[in-house]
mmCIF file of C-alpha atoms in Angstrom:
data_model
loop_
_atom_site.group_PDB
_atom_site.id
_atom_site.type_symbol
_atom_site.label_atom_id
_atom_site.label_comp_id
_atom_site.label_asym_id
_atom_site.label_seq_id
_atom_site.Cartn_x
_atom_site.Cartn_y
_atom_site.Cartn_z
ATOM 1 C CA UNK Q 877 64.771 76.563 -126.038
ATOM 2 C CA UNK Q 878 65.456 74.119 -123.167
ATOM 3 C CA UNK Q 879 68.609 72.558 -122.870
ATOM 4 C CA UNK Q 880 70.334 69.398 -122.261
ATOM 5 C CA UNK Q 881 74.080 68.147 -121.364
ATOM 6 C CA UNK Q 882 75.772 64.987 -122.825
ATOM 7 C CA UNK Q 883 79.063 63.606 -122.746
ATOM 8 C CA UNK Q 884 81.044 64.388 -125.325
ATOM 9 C CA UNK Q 885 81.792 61.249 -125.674
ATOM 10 C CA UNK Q 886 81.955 57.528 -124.013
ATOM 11 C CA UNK Q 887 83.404 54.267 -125.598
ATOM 12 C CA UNK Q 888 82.028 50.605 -125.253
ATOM 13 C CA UNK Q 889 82.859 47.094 -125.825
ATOM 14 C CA UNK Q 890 80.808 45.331 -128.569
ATOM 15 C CA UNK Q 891 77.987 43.216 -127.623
ATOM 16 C CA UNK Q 892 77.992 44.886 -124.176
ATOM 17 C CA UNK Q 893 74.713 46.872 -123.178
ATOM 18 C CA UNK Q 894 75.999 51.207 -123.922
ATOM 19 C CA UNK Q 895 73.650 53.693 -121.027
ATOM 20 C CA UNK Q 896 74.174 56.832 -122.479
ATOM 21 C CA UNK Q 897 72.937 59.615 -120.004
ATOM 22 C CA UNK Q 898 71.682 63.169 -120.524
ATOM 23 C CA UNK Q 899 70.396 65.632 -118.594
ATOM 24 C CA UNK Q 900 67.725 68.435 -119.351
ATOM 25 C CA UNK Q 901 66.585 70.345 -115.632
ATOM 26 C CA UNK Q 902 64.783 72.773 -117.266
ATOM 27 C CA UNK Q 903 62.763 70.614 -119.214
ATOM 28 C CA UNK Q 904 58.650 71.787 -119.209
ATOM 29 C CA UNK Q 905 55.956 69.342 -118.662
ATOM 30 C CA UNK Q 906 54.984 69.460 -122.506
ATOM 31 C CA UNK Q 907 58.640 68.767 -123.852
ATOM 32 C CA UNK Q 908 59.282 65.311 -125.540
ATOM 33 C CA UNK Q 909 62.623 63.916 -125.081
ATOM 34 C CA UNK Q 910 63.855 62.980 -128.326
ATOM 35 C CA UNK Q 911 67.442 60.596 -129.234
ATOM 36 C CA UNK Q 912 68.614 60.598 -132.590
ATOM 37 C CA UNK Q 913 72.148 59.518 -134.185
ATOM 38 C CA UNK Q 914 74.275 60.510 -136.849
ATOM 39 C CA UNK Q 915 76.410 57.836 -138.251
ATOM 40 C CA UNK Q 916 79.339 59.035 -139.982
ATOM 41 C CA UNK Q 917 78.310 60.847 -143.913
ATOM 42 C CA UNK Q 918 74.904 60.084 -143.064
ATOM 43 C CA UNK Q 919 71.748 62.464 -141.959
ATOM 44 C CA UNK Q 920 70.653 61.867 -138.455
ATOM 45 C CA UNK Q 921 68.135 58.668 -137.759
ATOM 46 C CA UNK Q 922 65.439 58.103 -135.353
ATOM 47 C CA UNK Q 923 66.316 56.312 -132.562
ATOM 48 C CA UNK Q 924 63.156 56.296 -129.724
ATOM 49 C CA UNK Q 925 61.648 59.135 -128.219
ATOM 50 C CA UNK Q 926 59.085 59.727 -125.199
ATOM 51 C CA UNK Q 927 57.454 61.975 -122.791
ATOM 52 C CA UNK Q 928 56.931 60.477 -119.051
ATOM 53 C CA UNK Q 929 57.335 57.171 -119.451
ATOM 54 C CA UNK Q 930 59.971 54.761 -120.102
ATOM 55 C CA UNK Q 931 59.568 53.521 -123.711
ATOM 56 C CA UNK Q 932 61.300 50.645 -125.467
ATOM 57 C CA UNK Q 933 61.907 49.725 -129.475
ATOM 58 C CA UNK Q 934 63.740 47.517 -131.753
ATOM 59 C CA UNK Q 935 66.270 49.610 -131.485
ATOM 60 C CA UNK Q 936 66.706 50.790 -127.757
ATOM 61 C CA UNK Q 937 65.360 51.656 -124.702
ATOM 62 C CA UNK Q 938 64.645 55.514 -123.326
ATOM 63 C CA UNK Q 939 64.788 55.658 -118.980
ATOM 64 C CA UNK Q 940 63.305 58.918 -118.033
ATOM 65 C CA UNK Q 941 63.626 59.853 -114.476
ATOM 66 C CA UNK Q 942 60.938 60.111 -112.776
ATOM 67 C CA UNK Q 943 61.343 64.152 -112.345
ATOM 68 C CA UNK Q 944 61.884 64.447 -115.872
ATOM 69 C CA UNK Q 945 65.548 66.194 -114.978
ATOM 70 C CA UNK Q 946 67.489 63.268 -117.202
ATOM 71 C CA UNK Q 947 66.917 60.528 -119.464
ATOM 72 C CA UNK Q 948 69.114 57.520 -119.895
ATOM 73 C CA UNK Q 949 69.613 55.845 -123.508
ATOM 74 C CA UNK Q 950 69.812 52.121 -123.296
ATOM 75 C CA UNK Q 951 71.555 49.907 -126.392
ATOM 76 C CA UNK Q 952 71.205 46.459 -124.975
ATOM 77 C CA UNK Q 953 73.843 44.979 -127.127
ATOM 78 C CA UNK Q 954 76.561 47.756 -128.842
ATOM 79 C CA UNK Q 955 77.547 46.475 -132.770
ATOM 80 C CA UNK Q 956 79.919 48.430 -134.557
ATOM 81 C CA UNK Q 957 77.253 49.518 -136.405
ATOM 82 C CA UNK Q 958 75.886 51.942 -133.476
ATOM 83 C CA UNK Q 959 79.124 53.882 -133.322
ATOM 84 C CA UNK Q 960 78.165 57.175 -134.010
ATOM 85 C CA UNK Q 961 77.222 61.274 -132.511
ATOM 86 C CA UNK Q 962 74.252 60.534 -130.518
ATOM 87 C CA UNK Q 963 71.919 63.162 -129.445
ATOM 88 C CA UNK Q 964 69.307 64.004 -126.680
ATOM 89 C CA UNK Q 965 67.025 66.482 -128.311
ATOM 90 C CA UNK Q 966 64.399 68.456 -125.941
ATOM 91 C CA UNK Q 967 61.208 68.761 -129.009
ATOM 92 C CA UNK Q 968 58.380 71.649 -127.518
ATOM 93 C CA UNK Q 969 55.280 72.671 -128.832
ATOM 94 C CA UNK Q 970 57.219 74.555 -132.030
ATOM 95 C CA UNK Q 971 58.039 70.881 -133.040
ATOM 96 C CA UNK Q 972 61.532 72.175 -134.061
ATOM 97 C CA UNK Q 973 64.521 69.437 -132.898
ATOM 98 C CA UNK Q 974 67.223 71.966 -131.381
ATOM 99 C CA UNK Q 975 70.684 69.863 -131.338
ATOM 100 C CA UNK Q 976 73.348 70.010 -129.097
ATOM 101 C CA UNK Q 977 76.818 68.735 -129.904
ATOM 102 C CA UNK Q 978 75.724 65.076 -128.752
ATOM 103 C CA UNK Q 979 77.944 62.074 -127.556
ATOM 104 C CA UNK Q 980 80.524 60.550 -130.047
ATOM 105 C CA UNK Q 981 79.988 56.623 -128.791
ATOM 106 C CA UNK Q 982 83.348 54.705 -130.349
ATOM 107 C CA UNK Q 983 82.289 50.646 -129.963
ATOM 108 C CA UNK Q 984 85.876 48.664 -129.776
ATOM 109 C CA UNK Q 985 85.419 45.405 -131.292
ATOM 110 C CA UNK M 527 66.895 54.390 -146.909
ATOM 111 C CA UNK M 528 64.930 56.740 -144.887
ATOM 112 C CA UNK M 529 62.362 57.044 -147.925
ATOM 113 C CA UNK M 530 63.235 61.232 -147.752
ATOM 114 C CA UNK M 531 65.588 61.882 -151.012
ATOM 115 C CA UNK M 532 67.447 64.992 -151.758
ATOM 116 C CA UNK M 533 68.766 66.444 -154.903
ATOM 117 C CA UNK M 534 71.438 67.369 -155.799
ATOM 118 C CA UNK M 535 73.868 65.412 -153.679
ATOM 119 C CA UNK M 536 76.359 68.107 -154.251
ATOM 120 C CA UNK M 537 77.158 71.249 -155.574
ATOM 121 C CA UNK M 538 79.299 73.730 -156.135
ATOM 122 C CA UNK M 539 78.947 77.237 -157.102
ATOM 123 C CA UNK M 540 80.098 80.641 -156.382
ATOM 124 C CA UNK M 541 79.660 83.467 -154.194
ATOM 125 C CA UNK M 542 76.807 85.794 -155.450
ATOM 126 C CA UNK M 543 75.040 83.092 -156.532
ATOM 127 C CA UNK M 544 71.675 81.254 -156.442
ATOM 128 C CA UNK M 545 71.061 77.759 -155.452
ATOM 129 C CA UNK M 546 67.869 75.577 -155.314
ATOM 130 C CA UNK M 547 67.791 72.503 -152.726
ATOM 131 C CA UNK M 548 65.063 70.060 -153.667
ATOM 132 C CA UNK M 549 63.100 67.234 -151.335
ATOM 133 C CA UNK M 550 60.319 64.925 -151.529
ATOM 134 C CA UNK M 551 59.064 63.459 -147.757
ATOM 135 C CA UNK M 552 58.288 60.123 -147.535
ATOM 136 C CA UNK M 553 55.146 58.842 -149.114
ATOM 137 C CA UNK M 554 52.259 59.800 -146.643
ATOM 138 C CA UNK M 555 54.018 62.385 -144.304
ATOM 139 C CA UNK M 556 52.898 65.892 -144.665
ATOM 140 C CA UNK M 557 55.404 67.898 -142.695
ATOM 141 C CA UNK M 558 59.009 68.789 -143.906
ATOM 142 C CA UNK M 559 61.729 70.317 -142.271
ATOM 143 C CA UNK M 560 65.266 71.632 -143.272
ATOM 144 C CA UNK M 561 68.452 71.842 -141.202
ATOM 145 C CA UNK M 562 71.720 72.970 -141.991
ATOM 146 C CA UNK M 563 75.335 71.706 -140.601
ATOM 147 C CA UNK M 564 78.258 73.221 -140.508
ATOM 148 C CA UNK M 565 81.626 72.610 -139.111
ATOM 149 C CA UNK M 566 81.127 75.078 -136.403
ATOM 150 C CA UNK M 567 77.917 75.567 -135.995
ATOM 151 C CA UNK M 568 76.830 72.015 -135.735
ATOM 152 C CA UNK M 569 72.661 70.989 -136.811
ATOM 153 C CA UNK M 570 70.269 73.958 -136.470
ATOM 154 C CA UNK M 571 67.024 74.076 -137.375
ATOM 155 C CA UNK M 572 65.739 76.566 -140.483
ATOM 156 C CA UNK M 573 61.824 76.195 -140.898
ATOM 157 C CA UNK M 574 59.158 73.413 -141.169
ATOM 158 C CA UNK M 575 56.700 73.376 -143.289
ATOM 159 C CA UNK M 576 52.788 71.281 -143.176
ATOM 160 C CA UNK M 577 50.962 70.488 -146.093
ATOM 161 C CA UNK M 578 51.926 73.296 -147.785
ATOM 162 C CA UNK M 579 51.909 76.075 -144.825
ATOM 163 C CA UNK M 580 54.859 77.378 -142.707
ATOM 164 C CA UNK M 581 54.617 76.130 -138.993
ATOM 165 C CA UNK M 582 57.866 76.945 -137.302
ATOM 166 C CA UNK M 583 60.818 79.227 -138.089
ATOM 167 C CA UNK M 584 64.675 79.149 -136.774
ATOM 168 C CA UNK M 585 67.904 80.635 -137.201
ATOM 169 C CA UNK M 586 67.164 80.484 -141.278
ATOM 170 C CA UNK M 587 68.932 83.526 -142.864
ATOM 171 C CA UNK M 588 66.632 86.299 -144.971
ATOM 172 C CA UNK M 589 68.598 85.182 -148.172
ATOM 173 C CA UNK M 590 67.156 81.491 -147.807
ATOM 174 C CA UNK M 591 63.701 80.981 -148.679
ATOM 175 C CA UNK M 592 61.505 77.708 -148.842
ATOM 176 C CA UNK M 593 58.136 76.422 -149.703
ATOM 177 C CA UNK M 594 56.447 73.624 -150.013
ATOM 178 C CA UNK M 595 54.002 72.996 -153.248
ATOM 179 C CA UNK M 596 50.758 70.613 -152.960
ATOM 180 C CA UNK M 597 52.353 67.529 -153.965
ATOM 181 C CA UNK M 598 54.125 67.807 -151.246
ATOM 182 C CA UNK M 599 57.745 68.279 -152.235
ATOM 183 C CA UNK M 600 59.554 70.907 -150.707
ATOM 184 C CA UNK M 601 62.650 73.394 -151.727
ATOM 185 C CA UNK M 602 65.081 75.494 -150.391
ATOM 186 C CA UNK M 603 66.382 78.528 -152.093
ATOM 187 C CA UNK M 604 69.630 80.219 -150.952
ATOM 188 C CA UNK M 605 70.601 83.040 -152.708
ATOM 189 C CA UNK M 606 73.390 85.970 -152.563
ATOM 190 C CA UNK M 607 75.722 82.953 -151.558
ATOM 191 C CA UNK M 608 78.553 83.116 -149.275
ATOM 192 C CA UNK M 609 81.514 80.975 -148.523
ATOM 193 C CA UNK M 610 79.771 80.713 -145.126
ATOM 194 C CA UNK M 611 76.527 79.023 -146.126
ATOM 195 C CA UNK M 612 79.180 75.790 -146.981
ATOM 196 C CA UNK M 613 77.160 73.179 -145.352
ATOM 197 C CA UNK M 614 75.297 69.859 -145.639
ATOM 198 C CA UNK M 615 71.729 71.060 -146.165
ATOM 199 C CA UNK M 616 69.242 68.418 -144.849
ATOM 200 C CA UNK M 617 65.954 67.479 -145.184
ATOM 201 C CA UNK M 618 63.315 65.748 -142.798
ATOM 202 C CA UNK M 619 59.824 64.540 -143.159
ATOM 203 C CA UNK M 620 57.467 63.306 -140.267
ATOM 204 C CA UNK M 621 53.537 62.151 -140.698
ATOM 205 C CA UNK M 622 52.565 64.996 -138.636
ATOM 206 C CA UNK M 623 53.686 68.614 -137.172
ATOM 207 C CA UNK M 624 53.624 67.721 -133.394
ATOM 208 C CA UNK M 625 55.960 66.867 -130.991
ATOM 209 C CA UNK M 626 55.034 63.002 -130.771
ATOM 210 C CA UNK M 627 56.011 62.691 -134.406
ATOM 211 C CA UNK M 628 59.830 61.066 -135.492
ATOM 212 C CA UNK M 629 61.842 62.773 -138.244
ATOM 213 C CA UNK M 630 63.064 60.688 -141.057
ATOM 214 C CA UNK M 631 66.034 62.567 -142.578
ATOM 215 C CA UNK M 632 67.401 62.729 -146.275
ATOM 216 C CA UNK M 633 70.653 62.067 -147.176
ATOM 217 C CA UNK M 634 71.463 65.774 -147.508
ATOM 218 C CA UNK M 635 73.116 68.411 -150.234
ATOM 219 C CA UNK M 636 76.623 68.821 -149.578
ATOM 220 C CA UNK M 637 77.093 72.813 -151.360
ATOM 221 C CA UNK M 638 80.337 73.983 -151.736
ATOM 222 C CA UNK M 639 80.454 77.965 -152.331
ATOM 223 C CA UNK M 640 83.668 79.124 -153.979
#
């Protein structure tokens, strides 16, 4: 299963714009870089995924470099609400989501 | 609300035991998956299932079994319990089995084995 490295954690002022990074070298050409976040006594949620191509929804924005080596996940505008573990999942062909430990973003108000 | 419910939200019961984890998907989505998450092991993956067929197994213990029956609900059984399978138990659903397919996640089962 491929691999990726976060931070294990990074803090941000609310209503400032949060880039959390993570980086996956040994990613394959068919793996689809995946974030999901886990808000405190909650399941994990959806947050954006893609596979080449930078790729932006209501709720963020995904940066993928152009070698594929890292990603970059964009919050434009940090609430309180988007304090939580955030993670960079690497999804292949055996559509399982393998986590890592994720980043713990703390918003200060 | 994700749409994905679990039941029960918790439970308790004791080593030796037998447990039964229940999930409906979200209306329309076909494929289910389970996780579990413990303190030290974090989220790991156990096994998806697609309308009704196994597609992809991980690190899911020989005592834990699942299926998934044609309306589309799925369950987990754990038996032979041990005070290490304490964990949130969760459940995801996606419209599809590939990779370009989100997860919607349940709320979980908190079990407690005493």
């Amino acid at each position: 299963d491929a691999k990726t490295t976060q931070p294990n954690s990074m803090e941000s002022n609310e209503e400032e714009p949060v880039h959390l990074p993570c980086n996956h070298s040994t990613i394959s050409g068919t793996d689809y870089i995946h974030w999901y976040r886990q808000l405190p006594s909650q399941g994990p949620e959806y947050v954006i995924h893609g596979l080449t191509s930078n790729v932006n929804n209501r709720m963020a924005s995904l940066a993928i470099a152009e070698d594929r080596k890292s990603s970059t996940l964009i919050l434009h505008r940090a609430t309180l609400r988007d304090a939580a573990v955030y993670y960079c999942i690497l999804q292949d062909s055996s559509y399982k989501l393998i986590f890592g430990s994720g980043t713990r973003l703390l918003v200060r108000p | 609300d994700s749409g994905v419910t679990q039941t029960p939200k918790h439970l308790i019961t004791a080593t030796g035991q037998r447990v039964t984890l229940r999930c409906s998907p979200r209306s329309g989505d076909l494929s289910v998956y389970w996780y579990q998450q413990s303190l030290d092991q974090g989220l790991q993956f156990l096994i998806q299932y697609y309308n009704g067929e196994e597609r992809a197994k991980g690190n899911i213990l020989e005592r834990f079994s699942a299926q998934q029956f044609p309306d589309l609900h799925s369950e987990l059984n754990l038996s032979s319990l041990e005070l290490g399978d304490s964990a949130l138990y969760f459940c995801a659903s996606s419209a599809g089995p590939g990779q370009s397919y989100e997860q919607y996640f349940g709320p979980g089962t908190r079990l407690t084995v005493t």
